[in-house]
Coordinates of C-alpha atoms in Angstrom, one line a residue:
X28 CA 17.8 -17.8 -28.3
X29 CA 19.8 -15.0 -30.2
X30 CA 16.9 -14.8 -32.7
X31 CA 14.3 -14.7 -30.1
X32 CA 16.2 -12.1 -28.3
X33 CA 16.6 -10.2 -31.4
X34 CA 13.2 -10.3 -31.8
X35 CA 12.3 -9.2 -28.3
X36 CA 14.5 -6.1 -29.2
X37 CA 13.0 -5.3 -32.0
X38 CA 9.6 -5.0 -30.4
X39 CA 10.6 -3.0 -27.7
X40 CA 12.1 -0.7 -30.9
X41 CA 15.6 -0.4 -29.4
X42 CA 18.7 -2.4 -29.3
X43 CA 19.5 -1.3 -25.3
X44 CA 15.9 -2.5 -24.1
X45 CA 17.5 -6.6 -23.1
X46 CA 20.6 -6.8 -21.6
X47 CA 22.3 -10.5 -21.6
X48 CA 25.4 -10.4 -19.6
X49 CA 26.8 -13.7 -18.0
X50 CA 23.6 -15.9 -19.5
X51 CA 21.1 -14.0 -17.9
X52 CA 18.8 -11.5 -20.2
X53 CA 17.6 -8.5 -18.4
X54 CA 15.6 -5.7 -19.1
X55 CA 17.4 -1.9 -18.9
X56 CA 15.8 0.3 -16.7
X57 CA 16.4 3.1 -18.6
X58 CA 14.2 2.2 -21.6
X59 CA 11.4 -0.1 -20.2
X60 CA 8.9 0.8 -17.2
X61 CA 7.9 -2.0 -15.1
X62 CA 5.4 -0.8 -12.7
X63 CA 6.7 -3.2 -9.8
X64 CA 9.8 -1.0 -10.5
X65 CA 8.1 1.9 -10.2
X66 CA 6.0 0.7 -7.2
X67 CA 8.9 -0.4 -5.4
X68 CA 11.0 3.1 -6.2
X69 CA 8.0 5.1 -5.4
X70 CA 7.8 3.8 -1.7
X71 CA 11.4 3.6 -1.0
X72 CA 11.6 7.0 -1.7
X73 CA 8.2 7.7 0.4
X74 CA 9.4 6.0 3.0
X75 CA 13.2 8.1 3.5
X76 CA 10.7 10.8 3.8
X77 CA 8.3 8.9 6.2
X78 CA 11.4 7.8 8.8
X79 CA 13.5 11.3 8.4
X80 CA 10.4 12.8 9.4
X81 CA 9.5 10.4 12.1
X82 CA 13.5 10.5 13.6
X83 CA 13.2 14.4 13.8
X84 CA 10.0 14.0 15.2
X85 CA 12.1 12.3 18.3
X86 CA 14.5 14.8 18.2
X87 CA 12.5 18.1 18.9
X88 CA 10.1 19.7 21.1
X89 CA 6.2 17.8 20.2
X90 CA 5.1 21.1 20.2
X91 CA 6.4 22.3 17.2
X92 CA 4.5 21.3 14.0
X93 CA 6.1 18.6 12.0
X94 CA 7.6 19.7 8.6
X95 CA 5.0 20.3 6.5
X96 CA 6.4 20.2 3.0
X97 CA 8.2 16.8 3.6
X98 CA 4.9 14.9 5.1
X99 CA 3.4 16.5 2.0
X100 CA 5.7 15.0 -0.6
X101 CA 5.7 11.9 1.5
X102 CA 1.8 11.1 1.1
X103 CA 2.3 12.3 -2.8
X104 CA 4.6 9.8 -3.3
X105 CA 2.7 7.3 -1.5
X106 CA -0.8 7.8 -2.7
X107 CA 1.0 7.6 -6.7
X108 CA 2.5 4.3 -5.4
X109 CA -1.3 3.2 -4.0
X110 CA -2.7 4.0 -8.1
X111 CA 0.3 1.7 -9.3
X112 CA -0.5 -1.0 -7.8
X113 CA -3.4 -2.6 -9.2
X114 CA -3.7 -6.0 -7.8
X115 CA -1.4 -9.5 -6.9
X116 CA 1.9 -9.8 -9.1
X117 CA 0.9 -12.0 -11.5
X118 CA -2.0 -13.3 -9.8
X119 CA -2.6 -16.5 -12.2
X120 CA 0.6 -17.8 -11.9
X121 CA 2.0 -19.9 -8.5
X122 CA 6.1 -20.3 -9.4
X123 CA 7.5 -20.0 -5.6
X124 CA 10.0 -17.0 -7.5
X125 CA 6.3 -15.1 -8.4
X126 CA 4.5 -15.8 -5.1
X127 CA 7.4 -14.6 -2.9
X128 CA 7.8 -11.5 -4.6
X129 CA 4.1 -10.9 -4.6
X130 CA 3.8 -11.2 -1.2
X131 CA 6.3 -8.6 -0.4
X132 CA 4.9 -6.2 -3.2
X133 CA 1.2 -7.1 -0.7
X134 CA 3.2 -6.3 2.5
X135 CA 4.6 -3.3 1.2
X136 CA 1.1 -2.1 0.1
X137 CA -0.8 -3.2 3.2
X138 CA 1.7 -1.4 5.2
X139 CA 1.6 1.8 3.6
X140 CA -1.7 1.8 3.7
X141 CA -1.7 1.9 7.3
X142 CA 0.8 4.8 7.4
X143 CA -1.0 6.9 5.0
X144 CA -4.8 6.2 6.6
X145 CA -3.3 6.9 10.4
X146 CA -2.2 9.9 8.7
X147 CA -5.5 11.0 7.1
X148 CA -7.0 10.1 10.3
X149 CA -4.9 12.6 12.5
X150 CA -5.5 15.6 9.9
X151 CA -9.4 15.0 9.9
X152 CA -9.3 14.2 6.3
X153 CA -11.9 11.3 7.0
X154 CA -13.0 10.8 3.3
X155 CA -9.7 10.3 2.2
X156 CA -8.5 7.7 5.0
X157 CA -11.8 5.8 4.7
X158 CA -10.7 5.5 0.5
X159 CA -7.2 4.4 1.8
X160 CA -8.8 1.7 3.9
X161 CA -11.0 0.5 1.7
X162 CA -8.2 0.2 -1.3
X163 CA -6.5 -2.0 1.5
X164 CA -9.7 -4.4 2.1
X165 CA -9.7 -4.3 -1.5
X166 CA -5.6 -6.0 -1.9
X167 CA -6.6 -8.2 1.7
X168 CA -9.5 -8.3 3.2
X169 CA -9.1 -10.5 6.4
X170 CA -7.1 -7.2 7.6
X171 CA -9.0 -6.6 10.7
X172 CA -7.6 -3.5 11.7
X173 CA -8.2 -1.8 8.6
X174 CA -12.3 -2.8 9.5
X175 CA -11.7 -1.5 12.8
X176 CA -10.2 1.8 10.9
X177 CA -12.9 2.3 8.5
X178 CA -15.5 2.1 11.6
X179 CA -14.3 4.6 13.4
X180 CA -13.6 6.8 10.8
X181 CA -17.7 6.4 9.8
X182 CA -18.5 7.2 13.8
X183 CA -16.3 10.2 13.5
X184 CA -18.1 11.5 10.0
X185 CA -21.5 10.4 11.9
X186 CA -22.3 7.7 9.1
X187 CA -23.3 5.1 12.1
X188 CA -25.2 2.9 9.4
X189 CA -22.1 2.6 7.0
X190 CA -19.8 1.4 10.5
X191 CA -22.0 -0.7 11.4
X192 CA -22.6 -2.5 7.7
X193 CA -18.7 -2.6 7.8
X194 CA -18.5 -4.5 10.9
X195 CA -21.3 -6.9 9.2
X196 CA -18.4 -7.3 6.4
X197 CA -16.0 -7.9 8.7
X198 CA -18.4 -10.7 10.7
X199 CA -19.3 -12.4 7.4
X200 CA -15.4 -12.2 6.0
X201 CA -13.6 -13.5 8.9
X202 CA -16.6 -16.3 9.6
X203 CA -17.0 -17.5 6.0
X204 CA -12.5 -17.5 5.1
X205 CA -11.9 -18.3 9.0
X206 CA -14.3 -19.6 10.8
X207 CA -13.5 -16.9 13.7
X208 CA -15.3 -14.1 15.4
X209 CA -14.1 -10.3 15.2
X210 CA -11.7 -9.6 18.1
X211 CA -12.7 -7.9 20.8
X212 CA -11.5 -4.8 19.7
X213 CA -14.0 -4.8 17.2
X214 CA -16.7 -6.0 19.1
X215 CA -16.0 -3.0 21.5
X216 CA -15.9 -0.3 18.6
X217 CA -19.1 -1.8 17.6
X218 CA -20.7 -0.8 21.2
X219 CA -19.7 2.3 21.3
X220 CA -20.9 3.1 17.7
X221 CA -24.3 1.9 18.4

């Protein structure tokens, strides 16, 4: 073990890069990136700036316009966090350690997804909420809402062809890994688009 650990030192090119304390080998923060880090910092700090905003949203008068430069730095942080995060946590592997913390890395993504694409949504920047829904189809796509999302976000840009070939997605997703029909939500969107 000391040689291997020796070793593992050497190619990360400094002596600091593995901690082994109490029979467990780490890695130091300070000299190695780990993108799930990163991800994981990213968001946490995205999301003080998401709920202080939202609390102080509660607090005043709704007719006074939120604080710009902290929603600002809010969806920067959370659209750097979106490029991180490039697919499952070591998607090959099925250790119950990997899956549960891949899960919660999907849950985290999924859900600021959401945050960020209501948030497009209500500042007419359709283009870029339509991108944020479609990166979360891309991470899950048996996430109805984010269908429903895309839909209406093509009605509101008057691409009525491109909802209603996401609603044949969604129809063709939820039927083939499912076996179910698109709530009626959905079905009711898809009315009032055609």
């Amino acid at each position: 073990f000391a040689t291997t650990l020796s070793r593992l030192r050497q190619l990360l090119g400094t002596e600091h890069a593995v901690k082994f304390q109490d029979g467990k080998a780490a890695l130091d923060q300070r000299y190695c990136y780990v993108d799930v880090w990163a991800f994981e910092r990213i968001l946490g700090k995205a999301d003080t700036l998401w709920t202080t905003e939202t609390e102080r949203d509660r607090e005043r008068d709704k007719m006074f316009k939120k604080k710009e430069t902290q929603i600002e730095e809010a969806v920067k942080l959370t659209e750097k966090a979106l490029r991180i995060y490039t697919g499952p946590f070591l998607a090959g592997d099925n250790e119950p350690w990997m899956v549960s913390i891949r899960e919660r890395l999907r849950n985290k993504l999924l859900r600021t997804v959401k945050r960020v694409g209501v948030y497009y949504e209500e500042a007419g920047e359709l283009k870029k909420a339509v991108e944020c829904y479609q990166k979360g189809l891309e991470v899950d796509d048996l996430i109805e809402e984010f269908y429903q999302r895309l839909m209406a976000c093509y009605q509101r840009l008057g691409r009525k062809a491109e909802a209603l070939s996401v609603y044949n997605r969604c129809c063709k997703i939820l039927s083939a890994q499912l076996s179910i029909k698109p709530s009626p939500e959905t079905e009711a969107l898809v009315r009032e688009i055609k």
